[in-house]
């Protein structure tokens, strides 16, 4: 089961005693997002509906993804199970199946997931006569932010050649009542479309959907392999076809369950200073030139609800989403790099700054092979530090990981530095924007065939019978937990 739309999700949260409704007037300037922050900090992470937001008639909802329980409700299952389901869909044929039979079955399954396209807006929508972004409760999160930012927009663009849709999430700075910044990071699909339009010297249509069912929001964040678009991914998870409706002034379709849609365009010859913005790195992103989005038309539901999120250091809901992505995509990553046993993208390192991967090592130099495979796989390419450990290490146990890193490496032999390569746009330490270096650390036990000629010492562990005997005595004395 997936949610119909944002109000359906909110009702579900109310029923599950996971909704705080705030009736006090809350200022969208700093106060509102700090409220979300505090609810997460105390470890409860309830969804919050702000019914009275200063300067706007529109309620705001936040903490949509703030617990694992909620994330599972949104996916309709655990990320692990969803990932295994996707892996099975693209599994190779079994011995009993013919290759063609399997291929046809796959096509049928995937074809069934294409979005359904509608021409007419449902009657519950209205097309506004004027464009005035100032009436919306857009939030400012941190004191040095340049302006209010949209933090959960689903930005839809179309490939100018193939017409293939993309839905991505890029923060958007409010400039005035009609224009916004479009923070298209250079490696993202939205930015690639932008580059293609720019080469042709064309203006591009863009729609920005604010508030859909949470799975659509999640899909726009998921690092999907190129041929799979976000709405088909949505279909794959929800096992039904997404309903998209034709725009009024843009040549594209967008989710028919949107609360608010900003239809508009980006003139590819125009940029403007964007930022600073308090980011999920824990720093303010610096100001840079980015494209500008002009709103032509606004379409909204009667009584819409606006969704927002807070990013900052560590404990925010992007960690829950990031972990769901890690678990969901692990089975698919393992299709491509089968020697990976487990991986941990560390939230303390903003996910992509450090990844720990355990492998079943089979041949000399295997750890380095896996490092290079990671730098060549989807958005794992952003991993700044890749730490490879043997599969006796639990990658989710920081103590074991640091122990392996400390005791199993000889730095001059086991650390590789790759100079002059791509970096994440939000890597503030790289000397140039989008360009820097990577580090791989091979913390596997070294083998003779890797030139290691000393014996590798045995790892400590206690005999089973001794453990059991001591445990019996402790139990008798009530010392056992
Ligand atoms: Mn995409």
Coordinates of N, CA and C and ligand atoms in Angstrom, one line a residue, residues 166-167 189 224 228 230, ligand 1:
X166 N 12.6 13.3 -16.1 CA 13.4 13.1 -14.9 C 12.8 13.9 -13.7
X167 N 12.7 13.3 -12.5 CA 12.3 14.0 -11.3 C 13.4 13.9 -10.4
X189 N 20.9 14.4 -13.1 CA 20.2 14.3 -14.4 C 19.6 15.6 -14.8
X224 N 18.9 6.6 -9.1 CA 18.4 5.5 -10.1 C 19.4 5.4 -11.2
X228 N 16.1 4.0 -15.9 CA 14.9 3.9 -15.0 C 14.5 5.3 -14.5
X230 N 12.0 8.1 -12.5 CA 11.5 8.1 -11.1 C 10.1 7.6 -11.0
Ligands
LIG1 MN1 17.0 10.5 -12.6

